[in-house]
XYZ file of C-alpha atoms in Angstrom:
717
model
C -37.735 19.426 -0.065
C -39.356 22.451 1.454
C -38.916 24.417 -1.756
C -40.963 21.979 -3.727
C -44.384 23.346 -2.973
C -46.630 20.370 -3.748
C -50.349 20.926 -3.449
C -52.909 20.509 -0.627
C -56.584 21.125 -0.512
C -58.271 23.978 1.365
C -59.686 21.372 3.823
C -56.142 20.004 4.605
C -54.836 23.562 5.103
C -57.495 24.514 7.557
C -57.231 21.230 9.412
C -53.554 22.058 9.872
C -54.374 25.531 11.058
C -57.182 24.421 13.291
C -54.885 21.935 15.104
C -52.080 24.580 15.320
C -54.457 27.089 16.940
C -56.386 24.557 19.030
C -53.420 23.264 20.973
C -52.616 26.826 22.001
C -56.277 27.307 23.012
C -56.463 24.236 25.205
C -53.321 25.297 27.122
C -54.779 28.686 27.896
C -53.297 29.993 31.158
C -54.633 32.998 33.182
C -50.949 33.789 33.855
C -50.599 34.857 30.170
C -52.987 37.765 30.710
C -51.833 38.887 34.168
C -53.977 36.410 36.161
C -57.284 37.575 34.591
C -60.712 36.177 35.282
C -61.208 33.417 32.652
C -65.012 33.745 32.757
C -64.797 37.321 31.467
C -62.843 35.959 28.504
C -66.099 34.554 27.171
C -66.989 38.122 26.209
C -63.433 38.564 24.912
C -64.025 35.677 22.430
C -67.175 37.449 21.232
C -65.127 40.601 20.547
C -62.090 38.877 19.149
C -64.048 36.769 16.630
C -65.253 39.542 14.368
C -61.954 41.385 14.742
C -60.152 38.236 13.599
C -62.389 38.057 10.507
C -61.441 41.665 9.759
C -57.770 40.696 10.104
C -58.333 38.016 7.464
C -59.637 40.393 4.818
C -56.257 41.786 3.485
C -54.984 38.207 2.920
C -58.187 37.157 1.169
C -58.021 40.245 -1.080
C -54.481 39.296 -2.063
C -55.720 35.791 -2.815
C -58.595 37.077 -4.919
C -56.429 39.460 -6.960
C -53.942 36.786 -7.921
C -54.264 33.197 -6.591
C -50.800 32.248 -7.829
C -48.957 34.898 -5.841
C -48.414 34.660 -2.083
C -47.540 37.677 0.043
C -43.871 36.854 -0.694
C -44.451 36.929 -4.458
C -46.374 40.169 -4.211
C -43.377 41.695 -2.495
C -41.024 40.335 -5.142
C -43.206 41.636 -7.946
C -43.446 45.108 -6.490
C -40.086 45.675 -4.797
C -37.818 43.246 -6.749
C -34.612 42.668 -4.721
C -35.825 44.700 -1.752
C -38.485 42.075 -1.219
C -35.878 40.176 0.735
C -36.803 42.428 3.717
C -40.414 41.115 3.601
C -39.243 37.497 3.268
C -36.882 37.826 6.230
C -39.522 39.512 8.323
C -41.936 36.619 7.764
C -39.111 34.157 8.448
C -38.453 35.833 11.758
C -42.157 35.823 12.603
C -42.546 32.102 11.845
C -39.462 31.087 13.871
C -40.673 33.226 16.777
C -43.987 31.488 16.601
C -42.146 28.213 17.006
C -40.222 29.708 19.871
C -43.506 30.699 21.553
C -44.840 27.145 21.037
C -41.807 25.481 22.611
C -41.637 28.004 25.490
C -45.366 27.356 26.249
C -44.840 23.613 26.035
C -41.887 23.811 28.413
C -44.076 25.667 30.914
C -46.832 23.158 30.477
C -44.548 20.167 31.074
C -42.692 21.747 34.024
C -45.650 23.407 35.778
C -48.760 21.663 34.674
C -47.564 17.974 34.405
C -44.692 17.367 36.753
C -42.079 19.755 38.142
C -39.457 16.979 37.853
C -40.176 16.137 34.216
C -37.081 16.211 31.884
C -38.310 19.257 30.029
C -35.231 19.630 27.833
C -35.268 16.003 26.717
C -38.963 16.186 25.882
C -38.402 19.425 23.901
C -35.581 17.830 21.941
C -37.707 14.844 20.993
C -40.601 17.061 19.798
C -38.217 19.285 17.836
C -36.475 16.417 16.114
C -39.819 14.986 14.997
C -40.929 18.452 13.855
C -37.840 19.034 11.784
C -38.360 15.685 10.071
C -41.983 16.594 9.395
C -40.868 19.955 7.881
C -38.323 18.122 5.720
C -41.033 15.885 4.337
C -43.052 18.889 3.240
C -46.468 20.363 3.725
C -48.285 17.449 2.079
C -46.848 14.954 4.638
C -47.685 17.336 7.521
C -51.220 17.663 6.125
C -51.705 13.902 6.023
C -50.469 13.509 9.582
C -52.802 16.295 10.736
C -55.827 14.265 9.651
C -55.001 11.609 12.278
C -54.320 14.227 14.935
C -57.706 15.872 14.157
C -59.561 12.655 14.905
C -57.766 12.455 18.313
C -58.508 16.140 19.004
C -62.221 15.815 18.223
C -62.457 12.586 20.285
C -60.739 14.258 23.236
C -62.926 17.339 23.122
C -66.114 15.201 23.021
C -64.869 13.043 25.890
C -64.012 16.158 27.873
C -67.488 17.657 27.222
C -69.141 14.311 28.250
C -66.933 14.002 31.342
C -67.094 17.562 32.638
C -70.770 18.384 31.947
C -72.096 16.447 34.970
C -69.652 18.294 37.277
C -70.750 21.777 36.208
C -72.049 23.932 39.045
C -74.142 26.799 37.709
C -73.283 28.833 40.782
C -69.790 29.160 39.348
C -71.200 31.341 36.531
C -71.336 35.026 37.378
C -72.527 38.038 35.451
C -69.883 38.771 32.790
C -67.894 41.931 33.676
C -68.934 41.636 37.355
C -65.265 41.854 38.335
C -63.276 43.979 35.880
C -63.365 45.361 32.353
C -59.559 44.953 32.272
C -59.754 41.120 32.108
C -62.077 41.261 29.108
C -59.712 43.683 27.345
C -56.648 41.569 28.155
C -58.443 38.436 26.993
C -59.316 40.067 23.658
C -55.748 41.186 23.132
C -54.469 37.710 24.064
C -56.759 36.025 21.496
C -55.973 38.471 18.710
C -52.234 38.136 19.442
C -52.486 34.398 18.781
C -53.815 34.644 15.191
C -50.479 33.531 13.853
C -52.227 31.301 11.332
C -53.321 34.317 9.218
C -49.767 35.102 8.025
C -49.362 31.340 7.378
C -52.431 31.529 5.071
C -50.868 34.536 3.278
C -47.765 32.487 2.435
C -49.436 29.129 1.679
C -52.523 29.850 -0.363
C -50.878 29.549 -3.844
C -50.382 25.791 -3.183
C -53.985 25.345 -1.930
C -56.740 24.003 -4.135
C -60.224 25.148 -3.163
C -62.112 28.116 -1.735
C -59.782 29.864 0.762
C -62.402 32.415 1.760
C -65.019 29.892 2.913
C -62.386 27.814 4.581
C -60.987 30.779 6.448
C -64.385 31.729 7.853
C -65.133 28.134 8.845
C -61.687 27.787 10.457
C -62.003 31.048 12.462
C -65.528 30.197 13.584
C -64.556 26.714 14.768
C -61.592 28.106 16.740
C -63.705 30.563 18.719
C -66.466 28.009 19.236
C -63.783 25.766 20.810
C -62.548 28.696 22.898
C -66.025 29.488 24.266
C -66.830 25.816 24.966
C -63.550 25.470 26.901
C -64.309 28.595 28.953
C -67.871 27.416 29.800
C -66.813 23.876 30.711
C -63.766 24.792 32.749
C -65.377 27.674 34.649
C -68.472 25.605 35.475
C -66.475 22.610 36.699
C -63.548 24.289 38.512
C -65.152 27.506 39.864
C -62.949 29.437 42.260
C -60.103 26.996 41.724
C -59.466 28.632 38.355
C -57.518 31.479 39.936
C -55.086 29.003 41.413
C -54.697 26.907 38.244
C -51.817 27.444 35.862
C -53.382 25.424 33.001
C -57.142 25.189 33.742
C -58.165 22.888 30.878
C -55.527 20.360 31.852
C -56.531 20.642 35.531
C -60.101 20.046 34.534
C -59.067 16.936 32.619
C -57.203 15.685 35.778
C -60.465 15.906 37.733
C -62.287 13.420 35.515
C -63.000 10.243 37.484
C -65.515 8.209 35.494
C -64.491 4.589 34.868
C -62.205 4.323 31.919
C -61.896 8.129 31.764
C -59.718 8.287 34.883
C -56.596 8.895 32.865
C -57.982 11.635 30.497
C -55.028 13.843 31.566
C -52.652 11.349 29.953
C -54.704 11.531 26.709
C -54.557 15.306 26.954
C -50.771 15.344 27.197
C -50.433 12.982 24.226
C -52.760 15.121 22.136
C -50.882 18.303 23.123
C -47.562 16.781 22.102
C -48.983 15.544 18.749
C -50.524 18.938 18.102
C -47.273 20.726 18.915
C -45.475 18.495 16.410
C -48.012 19.559 13.786
C -47.635 23.222 14.688
C -43.813 23.251 14.783
C -43.518 21.268 11.573
C -45.800 23.664 9.741
C -44.084 26.821 10.935
C -40.588 25.393 10.418
C -41.670 24.624 6.844
C -42.888 28.181 6.443
C -39.593 29.504 7.889
C -37.618 27.490 5.324
C -39.913 28.680 2.562
C -39.251 32.322 3.481
C -35.517 31.753 3.793
C -35.499 30.070 0.373
C -37.388 33.020 -1.158
C -34.796 35.416 0.365
C -31.530 33.472 -0.427
C -32.375 30.708 -2.821
C -33.160 27.017 -2.743
C -29.775 26.009 -1.287
C -30.380 28.118 1.770
C -33.749 26.541 2.348
C -32.096 23.150 2.597
C -30.300 24.139 5.759
C -32.982 26.449 7.104
C -34.891 23.725 8.900
C -31.835 22.444 10.781
C -30.765 25.971 11.634
C -34.269 26.900 12.717
C -34.673 23.759 14.769
C -31.334 24.395 16.551
C -32.332 27.988 17.216
C -35.663 26.966 18.674
C -33.946 24.399 20.904
C -31.475 26.980 22.230
C -34.222 29.493 22.649
C -36.289 26.957 24.621
C -33.354 26.208 26.903
C -32.684 29.936 27.503
C -36.318 30.733 28.280
C -37.050 27.605 30.316
C -36.714 29.449 33.631
C -38.454 32.584 32.517
C -41.858 33.368 33.969
C -45.070 34.300 32.132
C -44.021 37.911 32.398
C -41.039 37.462 30.031
C -41.052 39.021 26.563
C -41.891 35.737 24.791
C -45.303 35.681 26.496
C -45.950 39.468 26.219
C -49.331 39.796 24.628
C -48.806 43.344 23.428
C -45.603 42.357 21.676
C -47.369 39.523 19.902
C -50.405 41.635 19.051
C -48.347 44.145 17.119
C -46.012 41.497 15.639
C -49.128 39.686 14.386
C -50.869 42.809 13.169
C -47.836 43.781 11.123
C -47.586 40.313 9.567
C -51.311 39.664 9.064
C -52.680 43.179 8.353
C -50.229 46.019 7.808
C -47.889 44.305 5.267
C -50.745 42.817 3.203
C -52.541 46.205 3.219
C -49.351 47.936 2.130
C -48.795 45.431 -0.644
C -52.385 45.761 -1.743
C -52.092 49.515 -2.037
C -48.788 49.194 -3.980
C -50.213 46.549 -6.219
C -53.366 48.578 -6.976
C -51.341 51.675 -7.736
C -49.067 49.671 -9.976
C -51.990 48.020 -11.752
C -53.788 51.362 -12.179
C -50.858 52.559 -14.263
C -51.579 49.890 -16.800
C -54.457 50.493 -19.207
C -56.291 47.414 -18.316
C -59.945 47.930 -17.470
C -60.234 44.592 -15.656
C -57.310 45.529 -13.417
C -58.762 48.993 -12.845
C -62.120 47.605 -11.832
C -60.762 45.011 -9.425
C -58.077 47.440 -8.169
C -60.650 50.070 -7.339
C -62.707 47.599 -5.281
C -59.607 46.421 -3.515
C -58.525 49.980 -2.737
C -61.884 50.784 -1.195
C -61.858 47.629 0.960
C -58.175 48.314 1.912
C -59.030 51.854 3.106
C -61.976 50.448 5.092
C -59.726 47.847 6.764
C -57.085 50.469 7.564
C -59.611 52.681 9.240
C -60.870 49.679 11.266
C -57.339 48.703 12.331
C -56.812 52.290 13.581
C -59.476 51.672 16.211
C -57.263 49.034 17.882
C -55.834 50.041 21.236
C -53.011 52.555 21.032
C -53.389 53.548 17.424
C -55.444 56.674 18.084
C -53.881 57.651 21.436
C -52.710 61.237 21.354
C -52.346 63.938 23.992
C -50.812 67.381 24.267
C -48.292 67.509 27.140
C -49.583 70.764 28.459
C -53.008 69.181 28.863
C -51.702 66.276 30.971
C -50.444 65.662 34.462
C -47.771 63.060 33.710
C -47.404 61.020 36.852
C -44.060 59.341 37.539
C -44.520 58.202 41.105
C -47.475 57.833 43.450
C -47.665 57.918 47.234
C -50.897 56.987 49.057
C -51.479 57.658 52.747
C -54.490 56.724 54.734
C -55.410 58.182 58.128
C -58.799 57.189 59.556
C -61.202 57.493 56.601
C -59.217 60.091 54.694
C -56.788 59.475 51.843
C -53.858 61.755 50.855
C -52.402 61.341 47.428
C -48.858 62.561 46.722
C -47.761 62.409 43.033
C -44.309 62.978 41.545
C -45.138 64.734 38.286
C -42.839 65.171 35.275
C -41.501 68.729 35.044
C -42.055 69.660 31.379
C -40.627 73.134 31.402
C -38.360 73.786 28.399
C -34.820 73.628 29.687
C -31.552 71.861 28.877
C -31.030 71.044 32.532
C -32.748 68.081 34.273
C -35.329 69.507 36.630
C -36.595 67.813 39.746
C -40.137 66.503 39.547
C -43.056 68.616 40.716
C -45.175 67.401 43.629
C -48.976 67.622 43.399
C -51.060 66.521 46.380
C -54.764 66.064 47.013
C -56.992 64.596 49.660
C -60.325 62.828 49.478
C -62.530 60.018 50.674
C -61.036 57.569 48.159
C -58.089 57.326 45.786
C -60.378 58.006 42.862
C -61.643 61.187 44.553
C -58.058 62.322 45.128
C -57.212 61.944 41.414
C -60.421 63.811 40.521
C -59.340 66.626 42.832
C -55.948 66.797 41.111
C -57.652 67.124 37.695
C -60.029 69.716 39.071
C -57.287 71.797 40.760
C -54.899 71.741 37.831
C -57.379 71.758 34.967
C -55.450 68.910 33.401
C -56.083 65.174 32.929
C -53.996 62.727 34.965
C -51.812 60.407 32.874
C -50.726 57.132 34.609
C -48.945 55.357 31.743
C -45.556 56.747 32.806
C -45.941 55.848 36.513
C -42.999 53.974 37.935
C -44.203 53.014 41.426
C -47.065 53.034 43.895
C -46.045 53.512 47.533
C -48.395 53.115 50.495
C -48.070 53.894 54.162
C -48.689 50.925 56.464
C -52.262 51.908 57.247
C -53.136 52.010 53.526
C -51.254 48.750 52.918
C -53.465 46.884 55.411
C -56.422 47.674 53.119
C -54.481 47.452 49.882
C -57.408 46.018 47.894
C -59.526 49.072 48.676
C -56.573 51.430 48.007
C -55.550 49.884 44.650
C -59.028 49.335 43.285
C -58.681 52.579 41.339
C -55.748 51.154 39.367
C -57.568 47.857 38.786
C -60.232 49.773 36.856
C -57.874 52.026 34.955
C -56.734 50.709 31.559
C -53.903 53.266 31.616
C -52.368 51.996 34.906
C -48.851 50.830 34.146
C -48.672 47.029 34.843
C -44.907 47.018 35.647
C -45.171 49.847 38.229
C -43.515 48.652 41.458
C -45.310 48.289 44.776
C -43.762 49.712 47.945
C -44.693 50.283 51.607
C -43.277 53.273 53.504
C -42.116 53.756 57.061
C -44.253 56.731 58.038
C -46.322 58.731 55.632
C -45.362 58.694 51.975
C -46.101 62.489 51.746
C -43.200 63.229 54.146
C -40.813 61.097 52.074
C -41.767 61.998 48.511
C -42.220 65.705 49.073
C -38.908 66.166 50.897
C -37.053 68.916 48.948
C -33.627 67.423 49.566
C -34.824 64.110 48.165
C -36.323 65.763 45.107
C -32.967 67.398 44.373
C -31.157 64.086 44.473
C -33.635 61.389 43.409
C -36.018 60.960 40.466
C -38.927 58.588 40.357
C -36.738 56.280 38.338
C -34.149 56.307 41.115
C -36.800 55.362 43.646
C -38.036 52.524 41.351
C -34.425 51.212 41.132
C -34.452 50.647 44.927
C -36.567 47.610 44.358
C -34.877 46.662 41.122
C -32.250 44.329 42.507
C -31.292 42.233 45.539
C -28.159 44.098 46.625
C -27.682 44.840 50.336
C -30.578 42.596 51.311
C -33.248 44.569 49.444
C -36.185 42.386 48.560
C -36.982 42.926 44.907
C -40.258 44.833 44.635
C -43.132 43.093 42.885
C -44.758 44.686 39.880
C -48.351 45.904 39.959
C -49.460 43.093 37.663
C -47.918 40.558 40.119
C -49.918 42.185 42.910
C -53.116 41.828 40.846
C -52.319 38.174 40.319
C -51.815 37.699 44.028
C -54.979 39.428 44.985
C -57.247 36.932 46.808
C -55.804 33.975 44.912
C -54.897 32.198 48.117
C -51.399 30.935 47.206
C -49.731 33.884 45.500
C -48.628 36.057 48.355
C -46.007 38.758 47.837
C -43.286 40.650 49.675
C -42.296 44.261 48.947
C -39.547 46.648 50.243
C -40.294 49.143 52.982
C -38.882 52.600 52.192
C -37.713 55.255 54.573
C -35.542 58.445 54.688
C -31.884 57.977 55.595
C -30.290 59.819 58.543
C -29.308 62.787 56.332
C -32.893 63.084 55.016
C -31.569 63.314 51.492
C -32.039 59.784 50.238
C -34.743 57.130 50.271
C -33.390 53.762 51.366
C -34.858 50.319 52.012
C -35.758 49.324 55.541
C -36.970 45.736 55.686
C -39.873 44.126 53.891
C -43.671 44.137 54.144
C -45.422 40.798 53.762
C -48.800 40.487 52.064
C -51.491 37.809 52.571
C -54.380 37.654 50.108
C -53.516 41.045 48.747
C -53.215 42.908 52.091
C -50.264 43.594 54.312
C -50.109 41.212 57.160
C -46.728 41.947 58.805
C -43.162 43.154 58.390
C -39.624 41.807 58.564
C -36.459 43.613 59.520
C -33.610 44.364 57.161
C -31.592 41.407 58.401
C -34.634 39.147 58.075
C -35.115 40.365 54.508
C -31.606 39.193 53.650
C -32.546 35.763 55.046
C -35.759 35.867 52.964
C -33.645 36.474 49.850
C -31.454 33.562 50.762
C -34.537 31.330 51.118
C -35.720 32.572 47.717
C -32.305 31.998 46.052
C -32.146 35.726 45.327
C -29.028 37.263 46.857
C -25.909 38.913 45.562
C -23.311 40.668 47.720
C -25.419 40.906 50.854
C -23.631 40.990 54.218
C -24.779 39.223 57.321
C -23.364 39.595 60.883
C -22.844 36.416 62.859
C -24.069 36.238 66.471
C -20.543 35.877 67.860
C -18.525 38.161 70.060
C -16.951 39.978 67.111
C -20.177 40.231 65.048
C -18.165 38.853 62.166
C -19.354 40.151 58.788
C -19.951 37.520 56.176
C -20.519 38.414 52.541
C -22.881 36.111 50.672
C -22.020 35.658 47.008
C -24.931 33.391 45.976
C -27.423 30.924 47.224
C -29.283 28.045 45.627
C -31.645 25.405 46.987
C -33.488 22.197 46.326
C -37.088 22.105 47.476
C -39.214 19.148 48.296
C -42.803 18.818 49.471
C -44.568 15.715 50.657
C -48.022 14.948 52.033
C -48.881 12.512 54.812
C -52.105 12.281 56.841
C -53.425 15.681 55.798
C -50.101 17.411 56.675
C -47.789 18.942 54.122
C -44.079 18.721 54.821
C -41.827 21.293 53.141
C -38.071 20.847 53.159
C -35.386 23.095 51.626
C -31.670 22.148 51.218
C -29.670 25.372 50.918
C -26.208 25.737 49.457
C -24.653 29.147 50.264
C -21.462 30.497 48.772
C -19.494 32.961 50.964
C -16.679 35.300 50.108
C -13.532 34.180 51.824
C -12.653 36.723 54.555
C -9.200 38.257 54.630
C -6.726 36.210 56.647
C -9.066 33.197 56.617
C -8.361 29.811 55.123
C -10.799 28.016 52.841
C -10.418 24.962 55.105
C -11.621 26.847 58.173
C -14.313 24.404 59.059
C -15.128 26.022 62.346
C -16.168 29.271 60.721
C -18.216 27.377 58.162
C -19.925 25.421 60.923
C -20.785 28.648 62.677
C -22.186 30.204 59.458
C -24.240 27.069 58.785
C -25.579 26.977 62.314
C -26.423 30.704 62.279
C -28.112 30.536 58.809
C -30.137 27.466 59.679
C -31.454 29.076 62.875
C -32.123 32.409 61.043
C -33.862 30.652 58.119
C -36.151 28.662 60.440
C -37.014 31.747 62.551
C -37.616 33.975 59.464
C -39.784 31.370 57.716
C -41.731 30.638 60.857
C -42.366 34.363 61.382
C -43.463 34.971 57.812
C -45.585 31.817 57.467
C -46.899 31.105 60.938
C -47.043 34.543 62.459
C -48.019 36.647 59.446
C -49.656 33.830 57.422
C -47.893 34.873 54.189
C -46.964 32.124 51.734
C -44.022 34.002 50.238
C -42.103 30.763 49.613
C -44.934 29.554 47.285
C -45.410 26.357 49.334
C -49.075 26.339 48.276
C -48.158 26.422 44.633
C -45.871 23.485 45.063
C -48.535 21.634 47.021
C -51.075 22.323 44.284
C -48.794 21.069 41.498
C -47.600 17.984 43.406
C -50.728 16.916 45.266
C -53.662 18.275 43.302
C -56.340 15.970 44.675
C -55.313 16.617 48.271
C -54.866 20.308 47.684
C -58.336 20.814 46.138
C -59.918 19.538 49.370
C -58.568 22.521 51.238
C -61.034 25.386 51.463
C -58.570 27.955 52.691
C -54.881 27.343 52.048
C -53.772 29.958 54.598
C -55.454 27.924 57.342
C -53.685 24.774 56.188
C -50.460 26.715 55.972
C -50.390 26.948 59.760
C -49.948 23.138 59.892
C -47.221 22.855 57.264
C -44.059 21.360 58.774
C -40.832 23.159 57.781
C -37.362 21.631 57.593
C -34.255 23.498 56.484
C -30.687 22.352 56.013
C -27.769 24.649 55.118
C -24.437 23.845 53.467
C -21.931 26.700 53.282
C -18.688 26.940 51.374
C -16.078 29.667 50.647
C -15.294 31.103 47.222
C -12.529 33.539 46.450
C -13.551 37.074 45.420
């Protein structure tokens, strides 16, 4: 049973942890860090390695003070019954780690391997095996990990042997030649994945051997593997990296040397075996923590309950993107820091204080050393991002909304600024404007004129006039280089200059920056949901990640800002616009519509309310031509006085929608060259070898054949 500890050696423990961390490493995805440049993550690894060693120190100090007490026993010794809080916190952490693993695996199977793969069935099989492994105990998991390690080493060596000849040194650039942000995000991503440190803190009492030496060796080997992966994949894939969801797997698929032609299959098998090892270990740890909190009987059922919870969690998050909370690197960074650093430091301090009360010289001596080291670690941790951030409000210009206009070579910046005057009534935002030769110069002028520093972390949106949007890369470069720029700020384009819209006094009396952000927060009334700034960064020059954003304008009363169609982007720059009616059709094509109303092209202009839309997509490739088909099913609200069997009306709706869908898609794709339907992404996943021959996807996009079919039905309101 899981409550029977058994014993394993330090070597077995770190083989387990190496495999657990390695399988997460080899499924690295740029999407996890907002589409960052993988090459810059080489420097991230150099930063993250020493920081990871520092994160290990509190656990190693606990081990050195008393090798028979884990972090759970320390909590029990110090806090007695209240230690249940610590046990449950670690139980939650370990089960969430399992959830992260299964969510990442689901993404890997569905996006990296085959979009038609039975993801749920595969996840069930892996979880059942993992639950069995956890039931057998840590010794059994450790024995199985030895075989998996052999496969892992063999696969890595084969990958090095296979990819080295395909490395092109021209793919290597000067590190940090693109952005400091990618290096920062990469460091945060790597630190957030150090979930094995809390595992060490719970497991070390059952480990025979030198934990300290093993920890350093384990941490070193992990980051060596990370750097080797980055060097190999960057050198062999080059610019294709920015279009690849799982680069290491894509690199494995490119291998074409005799018996190595199916290295990708070996990679999938290894990943699945490694996931079994990871889930078994952390399910075992989960049960161990539950047993510590509620007794041995509870631990007997914990694995089954935990496995079921992970399965449900995997099903719920299956359709979530990389921007969902489960992949949020900042969430995982703080979750891991609390588990691996803050709680052990807190227990160390409490233990040292408790020991100092006893007249034991040995305890005093070791306690003093531990206290000094603990204080040093605490000061080091305070240097992590966010811990030392402090600002007086009266020294800051707190920006809530940004408008950028470009006329000729001159920029005008209009900012909606938080009104911080002391009052019980909600005050409309202040407007601060500045002009300059660049966006950066405009912000500098605001700081110079106000005598205060601009704060962007509260910004809700960035709006551009159409002239600025056509050179969006140039306009938004300032935010790319700002670590403070809010990643979930929405992108808008405005009809006319943004200054005239945002500075309108009637608008300021009725709308806040949050109200404006909400315009692009849903799909009602045909509004295309605005993309977030981090999505724009991911789309920038990637070739197959084009975006669409709402166009904003003043209503007839000049008191409200309302949507007015959609702006299409191609390679990070605005390429054209669609009308409001066309934006509704775009939402239908994207399966994103709720309550929108379309007017049929009949004599009465009959209004039809669309309740929902869903579609099945298919892409095929024949003689260098991609064929993209979409079968749409649209649910319509039954009009008053109509009968659900009114086939004539349904036929008219189907005919109208098919014509409108074809025209809108042709206009967006052929006229404005914007791949907003993600056809390129589907082509890449389905026909990698054919897709990689294409130098510029947007040129190939012009030759894509489109085919749409529409099936409409009535539903009662």
